[in-house]
Short mmCIF file of C-alpha atoms in Angstrom, two decimals:
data_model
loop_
_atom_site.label_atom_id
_atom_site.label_comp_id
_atom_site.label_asym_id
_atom_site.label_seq_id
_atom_site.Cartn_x
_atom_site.Cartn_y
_atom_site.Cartn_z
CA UNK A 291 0.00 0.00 0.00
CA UNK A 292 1.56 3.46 -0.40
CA UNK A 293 2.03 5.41 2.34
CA UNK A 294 0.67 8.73 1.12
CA UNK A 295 -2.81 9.40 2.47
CA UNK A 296 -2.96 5.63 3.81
CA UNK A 297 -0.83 5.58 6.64
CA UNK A 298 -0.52 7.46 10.19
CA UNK A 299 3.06 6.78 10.47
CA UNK A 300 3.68 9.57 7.96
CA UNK A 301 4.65 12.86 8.51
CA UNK A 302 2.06 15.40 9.32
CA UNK A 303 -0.03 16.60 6.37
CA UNK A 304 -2.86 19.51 5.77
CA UNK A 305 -5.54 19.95 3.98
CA UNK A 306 -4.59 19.10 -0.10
CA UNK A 307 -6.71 20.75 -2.44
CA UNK A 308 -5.84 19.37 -6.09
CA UNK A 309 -7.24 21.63 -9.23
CA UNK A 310 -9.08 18.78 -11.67
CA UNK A 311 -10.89 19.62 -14.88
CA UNK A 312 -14.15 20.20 -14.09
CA UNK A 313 -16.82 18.27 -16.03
CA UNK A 314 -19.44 20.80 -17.23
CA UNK A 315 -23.01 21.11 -18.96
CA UNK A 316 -22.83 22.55 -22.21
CA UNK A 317 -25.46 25.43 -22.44
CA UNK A 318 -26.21 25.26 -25.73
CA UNK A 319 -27.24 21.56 -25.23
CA UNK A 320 -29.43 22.23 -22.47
CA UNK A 321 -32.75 23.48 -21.71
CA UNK A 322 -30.85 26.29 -18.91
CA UNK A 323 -28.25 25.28 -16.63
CA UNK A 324 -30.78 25.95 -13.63
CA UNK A 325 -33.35 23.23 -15.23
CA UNK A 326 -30.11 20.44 -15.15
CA UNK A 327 -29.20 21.15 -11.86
CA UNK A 328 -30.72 19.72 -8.20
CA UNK A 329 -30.15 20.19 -4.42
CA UNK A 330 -28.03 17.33 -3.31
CA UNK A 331 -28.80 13.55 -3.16
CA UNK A 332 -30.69 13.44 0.47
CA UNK A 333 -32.43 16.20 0.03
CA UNK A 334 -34.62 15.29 -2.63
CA UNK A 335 -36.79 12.69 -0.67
CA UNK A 336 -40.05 12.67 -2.00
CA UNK A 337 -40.79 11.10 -5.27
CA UNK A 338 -42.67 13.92 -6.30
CA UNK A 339 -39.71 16.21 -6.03
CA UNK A 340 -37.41 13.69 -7.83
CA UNK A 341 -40.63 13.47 -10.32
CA UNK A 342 -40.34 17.24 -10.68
CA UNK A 343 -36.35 17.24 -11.27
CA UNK A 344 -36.95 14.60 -14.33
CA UNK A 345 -39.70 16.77 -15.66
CA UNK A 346 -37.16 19.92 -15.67
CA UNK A 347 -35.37 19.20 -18.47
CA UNK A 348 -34.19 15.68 -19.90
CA UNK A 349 -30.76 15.97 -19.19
CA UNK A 350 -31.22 16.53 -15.02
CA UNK A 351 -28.52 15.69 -12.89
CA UNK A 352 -31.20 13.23 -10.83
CA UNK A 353 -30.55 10.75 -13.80
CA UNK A 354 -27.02 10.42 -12.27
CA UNK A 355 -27.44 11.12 -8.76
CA UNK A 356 -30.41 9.16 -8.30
CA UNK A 357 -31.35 6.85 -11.02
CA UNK A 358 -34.65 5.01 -11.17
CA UNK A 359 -34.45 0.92 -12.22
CA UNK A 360 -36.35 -1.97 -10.60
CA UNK A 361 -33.18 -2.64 -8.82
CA UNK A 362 -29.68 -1.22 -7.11
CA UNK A 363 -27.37 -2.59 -9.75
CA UNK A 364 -29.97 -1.79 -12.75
CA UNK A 365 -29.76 1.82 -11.41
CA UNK A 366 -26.44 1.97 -10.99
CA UNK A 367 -25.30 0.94 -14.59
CA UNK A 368 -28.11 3.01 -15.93
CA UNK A 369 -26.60 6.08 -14.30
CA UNK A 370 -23.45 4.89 -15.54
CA UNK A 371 -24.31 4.63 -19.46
CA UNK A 372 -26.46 7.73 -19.16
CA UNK A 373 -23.39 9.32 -17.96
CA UNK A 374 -21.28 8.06 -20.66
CA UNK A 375 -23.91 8.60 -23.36
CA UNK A 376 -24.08 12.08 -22.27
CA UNK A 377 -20.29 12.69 -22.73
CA UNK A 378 -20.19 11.05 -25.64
CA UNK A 379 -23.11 13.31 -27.25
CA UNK A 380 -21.30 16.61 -25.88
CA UNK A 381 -23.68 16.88 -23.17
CA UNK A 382 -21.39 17.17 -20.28
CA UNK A 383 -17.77 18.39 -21.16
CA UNK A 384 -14.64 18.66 -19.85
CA UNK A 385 -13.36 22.21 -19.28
CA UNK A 386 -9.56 22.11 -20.94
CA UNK A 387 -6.85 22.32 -18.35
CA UNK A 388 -7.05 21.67 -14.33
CA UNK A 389 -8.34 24.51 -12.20
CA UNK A 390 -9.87 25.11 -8.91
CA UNK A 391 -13.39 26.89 -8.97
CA UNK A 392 -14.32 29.35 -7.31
CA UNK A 393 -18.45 28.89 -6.14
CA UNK A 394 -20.68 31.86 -5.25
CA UNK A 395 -24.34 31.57 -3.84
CA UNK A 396 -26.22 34.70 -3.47
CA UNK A 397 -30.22 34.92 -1.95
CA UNK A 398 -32.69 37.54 -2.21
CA UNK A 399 -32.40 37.62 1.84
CA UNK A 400 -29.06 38.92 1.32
CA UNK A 401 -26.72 36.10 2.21
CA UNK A 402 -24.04 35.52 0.20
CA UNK A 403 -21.64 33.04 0.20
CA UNK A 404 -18.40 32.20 -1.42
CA UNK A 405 -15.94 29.21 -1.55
CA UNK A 406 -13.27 26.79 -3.48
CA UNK A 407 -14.30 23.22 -5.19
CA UNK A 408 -11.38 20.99 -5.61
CA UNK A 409 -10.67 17.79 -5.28
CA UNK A 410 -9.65 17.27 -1.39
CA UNK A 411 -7.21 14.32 -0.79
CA UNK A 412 -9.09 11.59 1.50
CA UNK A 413 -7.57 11.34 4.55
CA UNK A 414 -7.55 8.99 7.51
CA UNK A 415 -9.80 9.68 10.46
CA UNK A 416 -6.69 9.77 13.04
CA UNK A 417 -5.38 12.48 10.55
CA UNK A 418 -7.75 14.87 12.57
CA UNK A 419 -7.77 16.83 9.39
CA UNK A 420 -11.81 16.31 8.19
CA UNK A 421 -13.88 16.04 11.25
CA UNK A 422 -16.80 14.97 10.51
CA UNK A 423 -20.14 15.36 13.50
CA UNK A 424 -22.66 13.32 12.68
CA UNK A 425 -23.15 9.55 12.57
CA UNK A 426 -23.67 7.48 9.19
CA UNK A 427 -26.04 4.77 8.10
CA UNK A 428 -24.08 1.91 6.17
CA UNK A 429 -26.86 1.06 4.22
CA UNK A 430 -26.82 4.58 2.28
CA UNK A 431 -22.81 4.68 2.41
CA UNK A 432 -22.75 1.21 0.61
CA UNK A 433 -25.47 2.89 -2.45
CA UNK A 434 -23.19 6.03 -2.75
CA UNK A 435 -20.18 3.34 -3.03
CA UNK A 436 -22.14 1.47 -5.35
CA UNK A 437 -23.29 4.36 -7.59
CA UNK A 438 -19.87 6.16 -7.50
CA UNK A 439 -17.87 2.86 -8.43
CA UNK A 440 -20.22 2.46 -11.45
CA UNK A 441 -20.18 5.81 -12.79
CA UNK A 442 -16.63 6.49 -11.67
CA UNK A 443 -17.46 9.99 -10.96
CA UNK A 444 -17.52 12.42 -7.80
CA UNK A 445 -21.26 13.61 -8.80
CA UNK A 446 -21.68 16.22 -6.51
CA UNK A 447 -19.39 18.36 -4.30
CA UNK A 448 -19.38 17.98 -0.42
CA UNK A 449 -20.07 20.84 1.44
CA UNK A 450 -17.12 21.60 4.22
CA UNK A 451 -16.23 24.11 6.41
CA UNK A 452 -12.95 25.82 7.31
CA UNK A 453 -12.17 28.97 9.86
CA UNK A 454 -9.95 31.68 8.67
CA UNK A 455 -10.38 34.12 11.42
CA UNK A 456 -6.81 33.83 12.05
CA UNK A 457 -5.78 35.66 9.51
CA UNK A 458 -3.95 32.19 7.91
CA UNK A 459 -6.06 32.33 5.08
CA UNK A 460 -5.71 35.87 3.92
CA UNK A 461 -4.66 35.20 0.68
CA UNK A 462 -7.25 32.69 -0.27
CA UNK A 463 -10.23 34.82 0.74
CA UNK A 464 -8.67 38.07 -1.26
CA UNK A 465 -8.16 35.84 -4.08
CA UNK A 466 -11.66 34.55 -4.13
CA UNK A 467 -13.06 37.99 -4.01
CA UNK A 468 -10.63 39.15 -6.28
CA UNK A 469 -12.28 36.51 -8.86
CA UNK A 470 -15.79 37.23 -8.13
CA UNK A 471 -15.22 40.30 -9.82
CA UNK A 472 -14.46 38.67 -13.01
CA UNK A 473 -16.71 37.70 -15.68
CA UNK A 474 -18.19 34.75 -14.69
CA UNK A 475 -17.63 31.47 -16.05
CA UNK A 476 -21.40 30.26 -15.89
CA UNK A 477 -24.52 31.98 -14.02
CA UNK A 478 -27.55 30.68 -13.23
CA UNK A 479 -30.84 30.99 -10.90
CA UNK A 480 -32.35 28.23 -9.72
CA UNK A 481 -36.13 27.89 -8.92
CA UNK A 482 -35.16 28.53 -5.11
CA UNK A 483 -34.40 32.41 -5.92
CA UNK A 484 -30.73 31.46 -5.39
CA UNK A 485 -27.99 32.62 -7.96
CA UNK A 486 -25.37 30.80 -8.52
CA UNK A 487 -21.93 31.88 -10.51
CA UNK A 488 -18.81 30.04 -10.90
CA UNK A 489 -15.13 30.41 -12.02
CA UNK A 490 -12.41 28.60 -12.95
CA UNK A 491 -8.89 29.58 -11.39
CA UNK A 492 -6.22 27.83 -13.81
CA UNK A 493 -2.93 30.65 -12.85
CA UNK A 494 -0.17 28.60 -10.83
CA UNK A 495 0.39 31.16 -8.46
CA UNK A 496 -2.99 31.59 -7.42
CA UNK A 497 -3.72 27.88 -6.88
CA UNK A 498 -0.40 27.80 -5.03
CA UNK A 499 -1.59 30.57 -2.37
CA UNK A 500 -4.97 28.54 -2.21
CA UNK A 501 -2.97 25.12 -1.67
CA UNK A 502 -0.39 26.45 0.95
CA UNK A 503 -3.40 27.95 2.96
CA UNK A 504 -5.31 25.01 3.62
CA UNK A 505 -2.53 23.29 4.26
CA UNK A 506 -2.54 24.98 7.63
CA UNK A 507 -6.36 23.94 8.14
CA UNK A 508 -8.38 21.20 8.90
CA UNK A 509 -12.00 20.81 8.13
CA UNK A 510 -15.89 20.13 9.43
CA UNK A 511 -17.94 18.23 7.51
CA UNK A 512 -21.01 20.17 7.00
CA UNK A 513 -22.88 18.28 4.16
CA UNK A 514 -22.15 15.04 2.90
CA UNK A 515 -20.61 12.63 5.73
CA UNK A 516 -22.11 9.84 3.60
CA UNK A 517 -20.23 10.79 0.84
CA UNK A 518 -17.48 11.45 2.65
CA UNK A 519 -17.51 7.83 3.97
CA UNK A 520 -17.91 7.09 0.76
CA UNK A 521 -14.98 8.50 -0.58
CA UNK A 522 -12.85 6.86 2.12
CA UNK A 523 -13.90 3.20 1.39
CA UNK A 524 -13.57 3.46 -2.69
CA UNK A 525 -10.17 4.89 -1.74
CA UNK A 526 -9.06 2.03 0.33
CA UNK A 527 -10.12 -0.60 -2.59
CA UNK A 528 -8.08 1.07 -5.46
CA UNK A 529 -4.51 1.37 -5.78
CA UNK A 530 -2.68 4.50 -4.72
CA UNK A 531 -1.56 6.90 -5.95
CA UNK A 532 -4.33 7.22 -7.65
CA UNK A 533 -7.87 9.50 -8.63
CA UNK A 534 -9.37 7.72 -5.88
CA UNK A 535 -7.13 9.54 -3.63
CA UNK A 536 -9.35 12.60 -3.58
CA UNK A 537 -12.57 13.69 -3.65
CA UNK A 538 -14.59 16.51 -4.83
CA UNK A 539 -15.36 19.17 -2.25
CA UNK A 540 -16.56 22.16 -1.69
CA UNK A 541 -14.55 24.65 0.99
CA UNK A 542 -16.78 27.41 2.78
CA UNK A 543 -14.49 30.00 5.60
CA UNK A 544 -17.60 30.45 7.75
CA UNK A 545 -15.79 33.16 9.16
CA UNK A 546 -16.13 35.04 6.34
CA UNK A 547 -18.97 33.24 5.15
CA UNK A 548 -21.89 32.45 8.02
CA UNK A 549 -23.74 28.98 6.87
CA UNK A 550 -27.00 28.83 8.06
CA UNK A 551 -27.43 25.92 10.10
CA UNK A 552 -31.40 24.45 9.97
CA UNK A 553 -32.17 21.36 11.86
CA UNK A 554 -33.83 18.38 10.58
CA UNK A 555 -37.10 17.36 11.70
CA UNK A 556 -38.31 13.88 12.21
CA UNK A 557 -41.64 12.16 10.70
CA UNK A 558 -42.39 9.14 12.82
CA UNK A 559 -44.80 6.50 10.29
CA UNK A 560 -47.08 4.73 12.35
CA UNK A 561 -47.34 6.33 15.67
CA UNK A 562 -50.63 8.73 15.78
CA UNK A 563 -50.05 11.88 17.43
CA UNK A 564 -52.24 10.84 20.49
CA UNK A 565 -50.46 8.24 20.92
CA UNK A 566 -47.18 9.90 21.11
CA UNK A 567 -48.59 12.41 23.87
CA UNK A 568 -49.90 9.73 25.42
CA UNK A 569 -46.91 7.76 26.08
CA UNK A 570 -45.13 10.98 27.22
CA UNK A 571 -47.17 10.03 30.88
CA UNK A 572 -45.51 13.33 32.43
CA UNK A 573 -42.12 12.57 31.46
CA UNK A 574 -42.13 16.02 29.67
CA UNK A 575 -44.52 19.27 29.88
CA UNK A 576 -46.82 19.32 27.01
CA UNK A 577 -48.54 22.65 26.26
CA UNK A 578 -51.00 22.51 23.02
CA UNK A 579 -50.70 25.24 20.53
CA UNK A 580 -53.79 26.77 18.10
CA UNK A 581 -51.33 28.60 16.08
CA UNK A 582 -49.86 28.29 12.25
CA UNK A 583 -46.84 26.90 12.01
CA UNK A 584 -44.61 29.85 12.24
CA UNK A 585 -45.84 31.12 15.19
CA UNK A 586 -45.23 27.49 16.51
CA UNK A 587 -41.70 27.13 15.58
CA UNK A 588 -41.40 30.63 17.42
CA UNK A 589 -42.28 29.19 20.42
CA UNK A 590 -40.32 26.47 19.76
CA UNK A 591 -37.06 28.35 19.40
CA UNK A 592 -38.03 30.27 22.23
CA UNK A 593 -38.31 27.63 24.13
CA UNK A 594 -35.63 25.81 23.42
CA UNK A 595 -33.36 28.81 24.11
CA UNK A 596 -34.06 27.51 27.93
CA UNK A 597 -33.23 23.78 27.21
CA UNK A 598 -35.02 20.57 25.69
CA UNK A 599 -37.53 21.59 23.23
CA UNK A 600 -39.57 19.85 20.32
CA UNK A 601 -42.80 20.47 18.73
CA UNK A 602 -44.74 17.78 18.07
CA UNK A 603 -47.88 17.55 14.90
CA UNK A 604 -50.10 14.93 13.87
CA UNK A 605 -53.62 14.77 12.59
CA UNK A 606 -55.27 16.46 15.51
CA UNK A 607 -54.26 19.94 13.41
CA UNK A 608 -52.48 21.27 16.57
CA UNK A 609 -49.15 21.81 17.79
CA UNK A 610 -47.66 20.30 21.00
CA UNK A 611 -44.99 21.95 22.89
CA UNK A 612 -42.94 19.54 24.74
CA UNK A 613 -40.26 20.56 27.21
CA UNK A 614 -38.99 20.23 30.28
CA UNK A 615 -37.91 16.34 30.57
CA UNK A 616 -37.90 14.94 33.42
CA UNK A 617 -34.17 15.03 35.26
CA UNK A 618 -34.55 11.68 36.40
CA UNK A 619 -35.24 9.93 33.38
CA UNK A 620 -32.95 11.79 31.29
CA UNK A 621 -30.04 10.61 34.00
CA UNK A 622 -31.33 6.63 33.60
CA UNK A 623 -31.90 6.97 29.66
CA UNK A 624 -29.02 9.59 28.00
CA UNK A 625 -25.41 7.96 27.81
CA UNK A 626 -23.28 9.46 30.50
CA UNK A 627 -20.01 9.04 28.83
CA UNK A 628 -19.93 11.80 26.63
CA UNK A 629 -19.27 15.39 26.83
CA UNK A 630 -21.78 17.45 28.48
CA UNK A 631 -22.82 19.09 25.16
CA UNK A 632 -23.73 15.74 23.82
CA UNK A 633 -25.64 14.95 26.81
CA UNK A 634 -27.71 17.98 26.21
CA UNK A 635 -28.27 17.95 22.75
CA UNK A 636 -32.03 17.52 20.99
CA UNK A 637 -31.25 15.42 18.91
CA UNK A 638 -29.41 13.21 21.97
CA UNK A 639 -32.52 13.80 23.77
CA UNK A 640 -34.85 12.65 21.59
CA UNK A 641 -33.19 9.29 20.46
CA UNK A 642 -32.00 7.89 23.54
CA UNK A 643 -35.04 9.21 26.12
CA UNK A 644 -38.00 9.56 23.64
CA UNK A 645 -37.57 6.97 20.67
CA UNK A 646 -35.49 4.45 22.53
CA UNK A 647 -37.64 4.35 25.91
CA UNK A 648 -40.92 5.93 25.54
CA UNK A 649 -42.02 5.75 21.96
CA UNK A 650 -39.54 2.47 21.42
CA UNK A 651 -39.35 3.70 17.64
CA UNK A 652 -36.78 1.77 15.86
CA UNK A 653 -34.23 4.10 13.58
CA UNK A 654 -34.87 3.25 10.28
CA UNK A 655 -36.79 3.45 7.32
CA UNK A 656 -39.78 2.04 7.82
CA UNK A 657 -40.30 4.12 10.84
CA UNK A 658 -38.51 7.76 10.65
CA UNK A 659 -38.36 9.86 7.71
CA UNK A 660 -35.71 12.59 7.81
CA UNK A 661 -37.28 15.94 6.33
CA UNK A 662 -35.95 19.21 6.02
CA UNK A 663 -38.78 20.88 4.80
CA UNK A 664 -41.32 22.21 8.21
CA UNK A 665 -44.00 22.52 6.26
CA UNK A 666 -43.63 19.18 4.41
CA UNK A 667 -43.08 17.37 7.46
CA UNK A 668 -46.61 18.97 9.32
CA UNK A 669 -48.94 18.20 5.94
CA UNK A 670 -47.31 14.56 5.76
CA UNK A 671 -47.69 14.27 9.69
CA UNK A 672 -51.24 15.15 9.08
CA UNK A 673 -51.99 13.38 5.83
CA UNK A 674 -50.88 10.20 6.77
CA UNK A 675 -51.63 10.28 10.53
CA UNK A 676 -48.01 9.57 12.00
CA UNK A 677 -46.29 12.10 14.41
CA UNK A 678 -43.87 14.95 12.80
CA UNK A 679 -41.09 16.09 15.44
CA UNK A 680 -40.03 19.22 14.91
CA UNK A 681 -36.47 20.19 16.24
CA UNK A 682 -34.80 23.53 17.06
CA UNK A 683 -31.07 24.06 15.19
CA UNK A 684 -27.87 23.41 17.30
CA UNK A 685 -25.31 26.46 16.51
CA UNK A 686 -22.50 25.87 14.08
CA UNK A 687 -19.66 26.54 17.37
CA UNK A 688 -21.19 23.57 19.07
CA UNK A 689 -20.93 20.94 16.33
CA UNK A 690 -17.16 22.53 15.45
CA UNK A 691 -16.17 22.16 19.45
CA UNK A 692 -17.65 18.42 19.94
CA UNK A 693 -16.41 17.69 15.92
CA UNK A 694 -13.04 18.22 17.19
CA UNK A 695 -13.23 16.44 20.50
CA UNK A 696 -13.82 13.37 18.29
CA UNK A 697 -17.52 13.29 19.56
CA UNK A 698 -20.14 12.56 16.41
CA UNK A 699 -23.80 13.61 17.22
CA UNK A 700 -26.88 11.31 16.30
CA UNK A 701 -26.85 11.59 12.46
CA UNK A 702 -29.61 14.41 10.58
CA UNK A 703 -28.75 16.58 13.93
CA UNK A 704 -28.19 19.75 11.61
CA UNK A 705 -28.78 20.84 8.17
CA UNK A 706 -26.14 23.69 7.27
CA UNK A 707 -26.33 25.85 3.80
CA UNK A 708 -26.89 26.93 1.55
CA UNK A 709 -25.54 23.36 -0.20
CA UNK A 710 -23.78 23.38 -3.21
CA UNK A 711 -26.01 23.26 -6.50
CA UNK A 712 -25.58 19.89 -7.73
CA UNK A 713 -24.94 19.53 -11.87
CA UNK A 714 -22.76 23.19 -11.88
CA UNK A 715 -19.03 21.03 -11.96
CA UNK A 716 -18.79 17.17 -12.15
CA UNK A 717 -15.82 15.69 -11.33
CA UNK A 718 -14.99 12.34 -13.58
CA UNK A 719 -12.08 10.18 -12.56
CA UNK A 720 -10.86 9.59 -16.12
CA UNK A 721 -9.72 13.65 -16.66
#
């Protein structure tokens, strides 16, 4: 095996951003380069927004990143000859020489933010270099594997995070706003109201500043640990050195750049509302809310500012406060060997007290659905009579101070963003 990226008897190494030739819709074969694109992989989880995607334009990046077949392999190779077939056709093309890129997102709310996609060189986990905070399924880390083996292609850039209030990445962040003066290399506007713009940085001197400044770094996953675990195994089964050695990312300074970190909220299949109160038997205080749902999530937030805090919906068409758990049963229930920030988390909360002991709801597909979408998770709540759990957002310093004490939180804790567009820059392991 060679020692470079493999082993942790090496000498210390950084961050390693690589420039790669970016693989890239061709406008004139499209219908617009915002009908080809899609928010990542996990967050298109209904079939009717998948259904929508297809229906965009025929070319959608869904036909890669999530390919429909009557089974797992039968996807897979279709997304692989559908990505072949569309480089073939001139489709998708390869830009001509290796760059970095250079990714802006801009909303009509006024956030804007700005980072680097290269391809990141996979490192070990003892490496302390990409921390990730959240746990992973296997199941969905063994499809990504699957699908990115077939297609041997990084689909879709990760989403990390970097901090360059030190003034150690100076350079980087002048270049990058140096750049997004520039004409841009594409520009878009997806249906979300979000523009997006990219460039390609190809000068050596610039992508030597970028490359000796995140050498000094290391990095929080903020989007994509599956992928990221994904990356890691298909590196350990091919030969190194190699393309497998690195992985297509995109790097955010969130010093610079605030993400917006959204939680996830849980739909529980199967378990009626009035049930799920029910079985609460005093363990928490409920208090029912009359109220749309954004004066509910107001309470919720205010509420949680205090400590344990979820909302809870169903087909009764309220709202259900619940708070204050009971000390005794949090002691007997929550895992005590753990920082206290763990201990005190929702999302920590609500797995090992509520599903584990008092709702005994099983983690997995048949009985949670992860939803980012409030609304969507209320109206499906309702529709189909199971309970929707609505959670509160942890703040980005929290999952950066347990991230780097090693400590992962239950996985779909937080939600940051904006993501990265998916379909803007492909990266195919053949260029």
């Amino acid at each position: 095996m060679n020692t470079a990226g493999h082993s942790s008897a090496t000498a210390p190494r950084g961050l390693e951003l690589t420039p790669f030739r970016g693989l890239r819709y061709d406008p004139d074969r499209v219908g617009s380069l915002a009908a080809v694109t899609s928010p990542p992989y996990d967050v298109v989880v209904r079939p009717d927004g998948l259904h929508h995607l297809q229906s965009a334009d025929p070319y959608n990046i869904v036909r890669l990143i999530l390919p429909e077949a009557g089974t797992p392999g039968e996807r897979n190779a279709q997304a692989a000859e559908t990505l072949r077939r569309w480089r073939v056709e001139g489709v998708l093309t390869p830009d001509p020489e290796p760059g970095l890129y250079v990714y802006e997102q801009r909303d009509g709310d006024g956030l804007v933010q700005r980072g680097v996609i290269g391809a990141l060189r996979v490192s070990d986990p003892e490496e302390r270099l990409v921390l990730p905070h959240e746990d992973v399924m296997p199941h969905i880390v063994a499809d990504r594997v699957d699908l990115m083996r077939a297609t041997s292609a990084n689909l879709e850039p990760l989403l990390l995070t970097y901090r360059g209030d030190d003034g150690t990445a100076a350079g980087t962040a002048e270049l990058i706003e140096r750049t997004a003066e520039r004409p841009a290399l594409l520009a878009t506007t997806t249906e979300d109201g979000v523009h997006h713009r990219l460039w390609s940085v190809t000068d050596r001197g610039d992508l030597a500043v970028i490359r000796g400044e995140l050498s000094a770094h290391q990095a929080l996953i903020a989007d994509g640990h599956h992928r990221w675990a994904t990356y890691r195994r298909l590196r350990a089964e091919h030969p190194s050195p190699g393309p497998w050695d690195h992985g297509l990312v995109l790097l955010v300074d969130t010093a610079r750049y605030p993400l917006r970190v959204r939680a996830i909220h849980r739909l529980l299949h199967g378990l009626p509302v009035t049930e799920a109160l029910r079985a609460l038997d005093g363990s928490f205080r409920v208090s029912r809310l009359d109220v749309p749902v954004a004066q509910a999530m107001d309470a919720l937030a205010e509420t949680a500012a205090q400590g344990n805090a979820f909302l809870l919906a169903g087909d009764d068409g309220a709202f259900h406060l619940v708070d204050r758990p009971d000390p005794a049963l949090l002691d007997r229930t929550v895992p005590t060997d753990r920082p206290a920030a763990w201990r005190t988390l929702d999302a920590t909360v609500l797995h090992a007290m509520l599903l584990d002991h008092v709702w005994r709801v099983p983690d997995d597909a048949a009985h949670i659905a992860y939803i980012h979408d409030t609304a969507a998770t209320v109206d499906k709540a309702r529709r189909d009579g199971g309970t929707a759990v609505l959670m509160h957002p942890v703040h980005e310093d929290v999952v950066r101070d347990l991230a780097r004490q090693g400590v992962t939180m239950p996985r779909k804790s937080t939600s940051f963003g904006p993501k990265p567009a998916s379909g803007l820059v492909l990266r195919a392991l053949d260029l």
